[in-house]
Coordinates of C-alpha atoms and ligand atoms in Angstrom, one line a residue:
X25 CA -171.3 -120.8 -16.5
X26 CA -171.2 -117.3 -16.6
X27 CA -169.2 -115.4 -14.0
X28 CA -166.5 -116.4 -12.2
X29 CA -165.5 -114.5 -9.2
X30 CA -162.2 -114.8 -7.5
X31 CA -161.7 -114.6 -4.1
X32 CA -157.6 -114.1 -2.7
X33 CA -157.8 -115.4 0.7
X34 CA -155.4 -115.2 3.8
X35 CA -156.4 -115.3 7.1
X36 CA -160.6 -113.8 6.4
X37 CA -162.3 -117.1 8.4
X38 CA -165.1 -114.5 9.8
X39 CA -164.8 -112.6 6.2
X40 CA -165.7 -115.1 3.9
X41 CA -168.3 -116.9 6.3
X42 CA -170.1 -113.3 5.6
X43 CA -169.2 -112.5 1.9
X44 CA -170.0 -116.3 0.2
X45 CA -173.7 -116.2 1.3
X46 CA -173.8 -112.3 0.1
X47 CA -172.5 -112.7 -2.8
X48 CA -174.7 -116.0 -3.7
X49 CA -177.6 -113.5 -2.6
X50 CA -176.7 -111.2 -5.3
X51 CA -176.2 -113.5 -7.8
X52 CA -179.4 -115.4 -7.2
X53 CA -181.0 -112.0 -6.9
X54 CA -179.9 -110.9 -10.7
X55 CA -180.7 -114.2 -12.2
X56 CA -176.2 -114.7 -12.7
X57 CA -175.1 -118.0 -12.8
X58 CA -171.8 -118.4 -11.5
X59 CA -169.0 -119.4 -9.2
X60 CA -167.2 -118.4 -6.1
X61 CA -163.6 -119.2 -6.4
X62 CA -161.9 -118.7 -2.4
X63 CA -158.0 -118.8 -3.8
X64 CA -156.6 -119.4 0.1
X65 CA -152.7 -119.5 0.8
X66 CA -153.1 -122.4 3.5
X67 CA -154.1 -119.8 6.2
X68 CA -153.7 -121.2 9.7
X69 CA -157.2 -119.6 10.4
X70 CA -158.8 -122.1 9.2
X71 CA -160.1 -120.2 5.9
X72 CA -160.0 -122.7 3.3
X73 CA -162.0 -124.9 5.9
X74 CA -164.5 -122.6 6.7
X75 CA -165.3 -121.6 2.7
X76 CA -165.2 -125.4 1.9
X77 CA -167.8 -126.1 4.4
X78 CA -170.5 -123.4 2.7
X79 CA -170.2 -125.4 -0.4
X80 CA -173.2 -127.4 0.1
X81 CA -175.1 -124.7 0.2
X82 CA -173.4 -122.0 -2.3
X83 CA -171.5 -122.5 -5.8
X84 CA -168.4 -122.2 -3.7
X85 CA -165.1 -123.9 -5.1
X86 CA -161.5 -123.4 -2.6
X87 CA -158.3 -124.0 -4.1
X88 CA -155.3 -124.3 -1.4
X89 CA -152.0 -123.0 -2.1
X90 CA -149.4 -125.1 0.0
X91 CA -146.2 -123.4 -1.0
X92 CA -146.9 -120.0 -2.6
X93 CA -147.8 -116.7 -1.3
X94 CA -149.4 -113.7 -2.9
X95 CA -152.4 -111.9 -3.6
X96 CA -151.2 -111.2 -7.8
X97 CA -150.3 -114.8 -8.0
X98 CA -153.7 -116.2 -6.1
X99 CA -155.5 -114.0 -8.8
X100 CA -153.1 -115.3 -11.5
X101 CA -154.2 -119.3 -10.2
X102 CA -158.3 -117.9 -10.0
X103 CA -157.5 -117.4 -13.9
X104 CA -156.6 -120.8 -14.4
X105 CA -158.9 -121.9 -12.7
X106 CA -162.0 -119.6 -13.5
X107 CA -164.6 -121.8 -15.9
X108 CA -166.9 -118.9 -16.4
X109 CA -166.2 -116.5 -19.5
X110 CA -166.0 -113.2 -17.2
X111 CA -163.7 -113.0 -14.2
X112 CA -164.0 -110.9 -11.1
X113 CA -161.8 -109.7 -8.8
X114 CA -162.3 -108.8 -5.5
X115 CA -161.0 -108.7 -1.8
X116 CA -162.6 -111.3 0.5
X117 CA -162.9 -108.9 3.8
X118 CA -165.8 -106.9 2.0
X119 CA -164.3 -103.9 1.6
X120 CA -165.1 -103.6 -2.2
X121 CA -168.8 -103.6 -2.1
X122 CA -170.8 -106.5 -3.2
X123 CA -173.9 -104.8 -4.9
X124 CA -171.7 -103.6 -7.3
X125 CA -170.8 -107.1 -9.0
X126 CA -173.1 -106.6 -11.5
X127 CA -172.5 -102.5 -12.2
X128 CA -168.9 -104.2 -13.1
X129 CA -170.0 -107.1 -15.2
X130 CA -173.0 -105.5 -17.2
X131 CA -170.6 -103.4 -19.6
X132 CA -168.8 -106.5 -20.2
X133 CA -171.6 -108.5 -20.7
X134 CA -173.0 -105.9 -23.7
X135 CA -169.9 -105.2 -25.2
X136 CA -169.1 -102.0 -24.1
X137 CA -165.5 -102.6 -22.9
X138 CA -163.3 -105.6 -21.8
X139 CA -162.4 -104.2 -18.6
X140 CA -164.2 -102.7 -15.6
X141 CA -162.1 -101.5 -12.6
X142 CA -163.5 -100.0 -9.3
X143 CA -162.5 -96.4 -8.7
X144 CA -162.8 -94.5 -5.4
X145 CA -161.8 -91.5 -7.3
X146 CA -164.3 -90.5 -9.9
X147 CA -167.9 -89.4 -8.6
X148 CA -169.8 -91.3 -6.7
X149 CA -166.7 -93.3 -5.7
X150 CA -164.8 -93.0 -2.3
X151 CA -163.2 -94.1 1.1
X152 CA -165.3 -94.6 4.5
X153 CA -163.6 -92.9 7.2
X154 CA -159.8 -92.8 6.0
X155 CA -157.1 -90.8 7.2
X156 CA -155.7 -87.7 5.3
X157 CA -152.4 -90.1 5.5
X158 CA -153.7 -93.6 4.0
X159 CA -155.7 -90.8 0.6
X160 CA -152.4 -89.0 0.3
X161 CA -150.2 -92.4 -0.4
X162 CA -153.1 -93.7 -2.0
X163 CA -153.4 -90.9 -4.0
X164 CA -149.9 -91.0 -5.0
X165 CA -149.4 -94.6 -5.6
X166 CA -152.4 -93.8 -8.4
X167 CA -150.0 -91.2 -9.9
X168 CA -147.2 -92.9 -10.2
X169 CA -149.2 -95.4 -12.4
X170 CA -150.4 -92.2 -14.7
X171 CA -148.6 -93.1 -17.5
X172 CA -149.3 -96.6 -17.8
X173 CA -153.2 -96.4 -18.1
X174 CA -155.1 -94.1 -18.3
X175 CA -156.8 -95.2 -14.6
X176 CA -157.7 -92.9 -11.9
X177 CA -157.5 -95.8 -9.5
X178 CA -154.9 -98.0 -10.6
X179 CA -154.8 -99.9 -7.0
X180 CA -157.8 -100.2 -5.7
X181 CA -158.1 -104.1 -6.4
X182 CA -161.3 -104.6 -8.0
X183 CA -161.9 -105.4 -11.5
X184 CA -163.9 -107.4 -14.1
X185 CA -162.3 -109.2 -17.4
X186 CA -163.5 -110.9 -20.1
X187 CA -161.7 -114.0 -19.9
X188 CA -160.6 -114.5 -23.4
X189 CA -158.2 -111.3 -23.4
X190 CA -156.2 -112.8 -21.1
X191 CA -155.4 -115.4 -23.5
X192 CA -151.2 -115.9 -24.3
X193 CA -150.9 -113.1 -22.3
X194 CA -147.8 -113.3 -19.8
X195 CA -148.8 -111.9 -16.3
X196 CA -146.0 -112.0 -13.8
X197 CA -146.3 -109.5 -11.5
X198 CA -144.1 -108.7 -8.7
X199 CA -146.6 -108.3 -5.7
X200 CA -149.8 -107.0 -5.4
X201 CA -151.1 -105.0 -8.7
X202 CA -152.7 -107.3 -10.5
X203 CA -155.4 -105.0 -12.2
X204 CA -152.7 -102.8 -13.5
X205 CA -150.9 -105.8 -14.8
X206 CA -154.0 -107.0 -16.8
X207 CA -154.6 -103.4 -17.8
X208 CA -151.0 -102.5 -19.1
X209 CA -151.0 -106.2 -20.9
X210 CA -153.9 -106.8 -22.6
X211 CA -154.4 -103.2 -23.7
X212 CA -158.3 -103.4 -24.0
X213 CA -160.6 -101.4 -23.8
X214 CA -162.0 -100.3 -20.3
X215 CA -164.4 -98.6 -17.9
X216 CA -164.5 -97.3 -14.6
X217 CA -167.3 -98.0 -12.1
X218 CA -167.5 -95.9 -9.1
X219 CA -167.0 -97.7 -5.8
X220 CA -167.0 -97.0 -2.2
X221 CA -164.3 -98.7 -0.5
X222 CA -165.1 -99.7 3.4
X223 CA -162.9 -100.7 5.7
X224 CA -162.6 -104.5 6.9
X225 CA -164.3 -105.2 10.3
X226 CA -163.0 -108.8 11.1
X227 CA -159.0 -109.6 10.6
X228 CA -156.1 -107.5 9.8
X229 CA -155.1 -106.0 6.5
X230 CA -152.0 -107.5 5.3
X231 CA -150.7 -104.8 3.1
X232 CA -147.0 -104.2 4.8
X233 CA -144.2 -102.1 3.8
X234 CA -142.5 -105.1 1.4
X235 CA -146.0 -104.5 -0.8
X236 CA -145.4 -101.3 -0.7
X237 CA -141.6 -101.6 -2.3
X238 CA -142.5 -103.9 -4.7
X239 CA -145.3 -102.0 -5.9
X240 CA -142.9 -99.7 -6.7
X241 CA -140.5 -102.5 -8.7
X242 CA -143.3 -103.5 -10.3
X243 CA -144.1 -100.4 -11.7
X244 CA -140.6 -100.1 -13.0
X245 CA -141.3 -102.7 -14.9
X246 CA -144.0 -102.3 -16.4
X247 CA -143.1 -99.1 -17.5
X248 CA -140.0 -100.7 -19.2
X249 CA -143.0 -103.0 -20.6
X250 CA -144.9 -100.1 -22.1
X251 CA -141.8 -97.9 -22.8
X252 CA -138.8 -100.5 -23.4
X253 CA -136.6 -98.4 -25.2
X254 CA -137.0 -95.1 -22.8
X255 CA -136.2 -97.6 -19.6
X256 CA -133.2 -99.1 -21.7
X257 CA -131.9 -95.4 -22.1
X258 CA -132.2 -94.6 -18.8
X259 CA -130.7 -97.4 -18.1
X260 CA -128.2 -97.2 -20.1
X261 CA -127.3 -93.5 -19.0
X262 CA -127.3 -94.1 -15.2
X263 CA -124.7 -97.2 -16.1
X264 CA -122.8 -94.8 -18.3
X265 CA -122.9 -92.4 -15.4
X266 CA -121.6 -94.9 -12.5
X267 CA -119.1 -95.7 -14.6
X268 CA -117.9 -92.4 -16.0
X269 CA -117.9 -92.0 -11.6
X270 CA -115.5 -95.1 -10.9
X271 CA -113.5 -94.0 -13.9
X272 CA -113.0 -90.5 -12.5
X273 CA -112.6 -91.6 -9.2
X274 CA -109.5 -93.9 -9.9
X275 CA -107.9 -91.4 -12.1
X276 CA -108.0 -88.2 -9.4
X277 CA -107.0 -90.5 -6.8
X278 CA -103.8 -92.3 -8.3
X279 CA -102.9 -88.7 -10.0
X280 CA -103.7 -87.2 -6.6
X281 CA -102.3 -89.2 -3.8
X282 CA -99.6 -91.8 -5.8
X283 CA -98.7 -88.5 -8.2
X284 CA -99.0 -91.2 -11.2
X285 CA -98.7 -89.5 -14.6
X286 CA -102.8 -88.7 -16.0
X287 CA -102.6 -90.9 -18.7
X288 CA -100.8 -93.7 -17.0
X289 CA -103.4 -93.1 -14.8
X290 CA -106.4 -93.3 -17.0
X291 CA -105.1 -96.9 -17.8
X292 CA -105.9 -98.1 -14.6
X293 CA -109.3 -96.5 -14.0
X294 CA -110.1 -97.4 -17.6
X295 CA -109.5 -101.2 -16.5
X296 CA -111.7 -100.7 -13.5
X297 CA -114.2 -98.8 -14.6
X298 CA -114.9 -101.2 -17.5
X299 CA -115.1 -104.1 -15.0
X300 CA -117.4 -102.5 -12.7
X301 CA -119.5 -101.5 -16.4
X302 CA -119.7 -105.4 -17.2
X303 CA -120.3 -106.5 -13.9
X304 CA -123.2 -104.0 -13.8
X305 CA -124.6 -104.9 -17.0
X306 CA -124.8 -107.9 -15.7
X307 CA -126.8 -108.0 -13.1
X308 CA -128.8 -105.2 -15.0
X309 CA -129.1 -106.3 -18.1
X310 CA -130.0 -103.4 -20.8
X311 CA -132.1 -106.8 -23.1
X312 CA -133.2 -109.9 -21.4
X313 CA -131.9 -112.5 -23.6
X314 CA -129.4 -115.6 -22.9
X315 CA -126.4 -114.2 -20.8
X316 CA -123.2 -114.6 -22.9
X317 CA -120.1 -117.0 -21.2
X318 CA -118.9 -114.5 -17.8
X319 CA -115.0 -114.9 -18.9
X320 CA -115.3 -114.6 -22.9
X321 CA -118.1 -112.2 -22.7
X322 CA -115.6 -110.1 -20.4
X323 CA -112.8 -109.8 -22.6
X324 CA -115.0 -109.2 -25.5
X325 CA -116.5 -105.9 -24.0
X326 CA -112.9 -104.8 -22.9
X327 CA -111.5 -105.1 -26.2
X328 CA -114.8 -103.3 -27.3
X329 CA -114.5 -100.6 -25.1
X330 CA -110.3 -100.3 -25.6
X331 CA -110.8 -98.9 -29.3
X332 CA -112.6 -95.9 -27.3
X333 CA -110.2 -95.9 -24.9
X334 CA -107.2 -95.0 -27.8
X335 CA -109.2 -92.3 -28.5
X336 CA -109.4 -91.1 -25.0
X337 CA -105.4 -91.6 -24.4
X338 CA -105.3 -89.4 -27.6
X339 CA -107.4 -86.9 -26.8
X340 CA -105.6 -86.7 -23.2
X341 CA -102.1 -86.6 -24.6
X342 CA -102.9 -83.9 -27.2
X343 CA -104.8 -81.4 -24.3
X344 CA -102.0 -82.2 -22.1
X345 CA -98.8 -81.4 -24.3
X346 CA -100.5 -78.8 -26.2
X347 CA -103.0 -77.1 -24.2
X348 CA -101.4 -77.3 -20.9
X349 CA -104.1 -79.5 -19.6
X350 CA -101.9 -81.6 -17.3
X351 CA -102.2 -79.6 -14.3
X352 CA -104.7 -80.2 -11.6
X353 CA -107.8 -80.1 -11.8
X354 CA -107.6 -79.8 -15.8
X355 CA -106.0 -83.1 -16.6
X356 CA -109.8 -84.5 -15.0
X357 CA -111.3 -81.5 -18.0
X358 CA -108.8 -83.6 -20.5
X359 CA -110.1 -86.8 -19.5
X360 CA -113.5 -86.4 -19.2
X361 CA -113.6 -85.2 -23.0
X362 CA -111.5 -87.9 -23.8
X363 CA -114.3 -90.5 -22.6
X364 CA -117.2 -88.7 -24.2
X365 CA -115.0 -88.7 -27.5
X366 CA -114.1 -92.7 -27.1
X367 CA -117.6 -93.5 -26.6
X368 CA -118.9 -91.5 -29.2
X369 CA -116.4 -93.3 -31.2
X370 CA -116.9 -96.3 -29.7
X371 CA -120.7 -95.8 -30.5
X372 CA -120.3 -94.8 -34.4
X373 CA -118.0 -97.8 -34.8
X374 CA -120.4 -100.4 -33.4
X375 CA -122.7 -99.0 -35.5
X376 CA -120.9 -99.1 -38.6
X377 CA -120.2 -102.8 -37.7
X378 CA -124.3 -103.7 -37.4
X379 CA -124.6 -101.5 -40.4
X380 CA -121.9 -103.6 -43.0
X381 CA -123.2 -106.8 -41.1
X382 CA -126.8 -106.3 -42.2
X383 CA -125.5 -105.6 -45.6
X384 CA -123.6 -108.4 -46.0
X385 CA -126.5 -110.4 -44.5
X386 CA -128.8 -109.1 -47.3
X387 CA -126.2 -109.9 -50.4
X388 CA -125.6 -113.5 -49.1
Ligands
GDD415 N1 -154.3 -115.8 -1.4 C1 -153.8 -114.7 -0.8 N2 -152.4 -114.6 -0.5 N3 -154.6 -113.7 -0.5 C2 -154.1 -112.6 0.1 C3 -152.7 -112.4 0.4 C4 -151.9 -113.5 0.1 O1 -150.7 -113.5 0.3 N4 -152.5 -111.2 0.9 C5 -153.7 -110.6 1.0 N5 -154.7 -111.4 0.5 C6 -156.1 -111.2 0.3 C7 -156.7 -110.8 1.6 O2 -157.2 -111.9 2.3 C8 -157.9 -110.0 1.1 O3 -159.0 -110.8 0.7 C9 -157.3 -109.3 -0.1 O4 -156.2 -110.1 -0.5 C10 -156.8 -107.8 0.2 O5 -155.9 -107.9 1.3 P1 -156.0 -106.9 2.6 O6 -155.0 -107.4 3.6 O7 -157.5 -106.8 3.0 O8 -155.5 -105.6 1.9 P2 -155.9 -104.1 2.2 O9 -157.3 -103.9 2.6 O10 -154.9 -103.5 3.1 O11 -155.7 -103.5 0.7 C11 -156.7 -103.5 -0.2 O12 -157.2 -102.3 -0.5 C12 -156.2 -101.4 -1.1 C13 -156.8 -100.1 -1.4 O13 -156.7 -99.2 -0.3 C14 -156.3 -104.2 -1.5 O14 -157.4 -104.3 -2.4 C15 -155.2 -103.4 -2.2 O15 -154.9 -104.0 -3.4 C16 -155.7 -102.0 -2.3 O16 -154.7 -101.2 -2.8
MN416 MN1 -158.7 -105.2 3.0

């Protein structure tokens, strides 16, 4: 077995009546041995019992998902399942053309690369009759990707893989972009094959605004994938930032409407605005590891972040009675400096601690 090709299917009855015998054509045609693999989510067209009954008469195999829905995750089981040593991927309603299969296998088959991918957007690629509209956000979608391949036509769905890169590879994507999931993973080399994409004739496409937003998660991550440590300092600064926010927020207000003292003041927002920190990092972790205890975890950070906070009350006190710093709006000048010197402090401390540890680790 050579080739396997893997078929997502939901709701394409009239589709894959027409594509199974085309595509047996083609293989028969280039001498190919292969499979058809229809991966159908239980459509209540009848699909999987339509592709079932051509295989008789074509290497046709149908695998039914009962409880699971998903074009990345049907590819993801057509993996599994695939027994040939290259896997293809394409749409059942024959908009990625057919006569290509073997333009996308060939380089594999000599090679020349591990990957091929279909592009509309190199030459002699394109779109049958499509909107300015559907190119722009199709355009875009393909730049966001730009930094995590170097594709110009990261989601146009059709791709080639030699089997054995995907091997203890982890693919879990979040919606539709499976190519650029096996791309960004396996890190192989790859080619681009021009392609003409054609608009379906029978059924509706099923690409809705929900794939649309989770294309967008899943690029997220799979940028912090490619980049961890840039996505854990953004990350890191936009929790900073809420919580510098909250902080600031709680100290204007009590100063401002309950006339509290600034520093008394501080106290208070200091409390909450490490809470709402935790809370955050939480459900937004900066590593994903084992989550410590919620209660002992909590008090832990506090008492990390209250060595800062000293600092801060410090730094408040001294602009205050010194600098004449208690009046509004300049108290909010006194505190703000006082947080970015209790973090910094906060920061150089937790370092020295990792530092001494390491040491320690190393005499023992
Ligand atoms: N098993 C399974 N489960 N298959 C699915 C599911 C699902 O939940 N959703 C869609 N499919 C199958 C469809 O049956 C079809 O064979 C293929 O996935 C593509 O779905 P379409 O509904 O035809 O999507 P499209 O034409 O709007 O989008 C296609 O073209 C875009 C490029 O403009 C896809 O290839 C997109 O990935 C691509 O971005
Ligand atoms: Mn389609």
């Amino acid at each position: 077995m050579e080739l396997s090709i893997i078929l997502p299917t939901y709701n394409e009855n009239e589709n894959v009546k027409k594509i199974i015998p085309k595509i047996s054509q083609i293989l028969k045609d280039e001498g190919i041995t292969g499979e058809i693999l229809v991966i159908d989510d239980d459509s209540v067209d009848g699909t999987a019992y339509v592709a079932q009954s051509l295989a008789n008469e074509y290497p046709v195999k149908v695998h039914v998902r009962k409880n699971e829905r998903g074009l990345a995750t049907a590819v993801i089981k057509g993996f599994e399942l695939a027994k040939g040593n290259i896997c293809l991927v394409m749409d059942a309603d024959l908009s990625h053309p057919i006569e290509k299969i073997p333009e996308m296998i060939n380089p594999i088959i000599h090679g020349q690369c591990d990957i091929t991918v279909g592009s509309r957007y190199i030459s002699g690629g394109g779109c049958k009759n499509w909107s300015l509209r559907r190119k722009i956000i199709s355009r875009s979608s393909g730049f966001l990707a730009r930094g995590l391949a170097k594709l110009s036509d990261p989601t146009g769905g059709f791709m080639a893989v030699r089997k054995d890169i995907l091997e203890g590879i982890k693919l879990d994507p979040i919606g539709w972009k499976i190519v650029l999931e096996v791309v960004v993973k396996t890190n192989s080399r790859l080619q681009e094959i021009p392609i003409v994409f054609s608009d379906r004739q029978f059924g509706t496409s099923k690409l809705d605004s929900k794939v649309k937003k989770e294309y967008l998660l899943h690029l997220w991550r799979l940028y912090g994938y490619k980049y961890p440590h840039i996505i854990q300092f953004i990350k890191f600064c936009l929790v900073g930032l809420s919580g510098l926010l909250v902080d600031t927020s709680v100290l204007v207000s009590l100063v401002e409407l309950l006339s509290f003292d600034p520093r008394f003041a501080a106290l208070f927002a200091f409390f909450i605005a490490v809470s709402w920190n935790y809370n955050l990092n939480r459900i937004w972790p900066l590593q994903t590891g084992p989550k410590e205890k919620a209660y002992a975890g909590y008090i832990s950070f506090a008492l990390r972040c209250s060595i800062g906070f000293g600092v801060r009350i410090g730094i408040m006190h001294f602009l205050m009675e010194y600098a004449q710093m208690g009046k509004s709006p300049w108290y909010i000048f006194s505190s703000l400096l006082g947080i970015f010197a209790g973090s910094f402090f906060n920061f150089m401390v937790s370092k020295y601690v990792s530092f001494f540890k390491s040491i320690l680790k190393t005499r023992k």
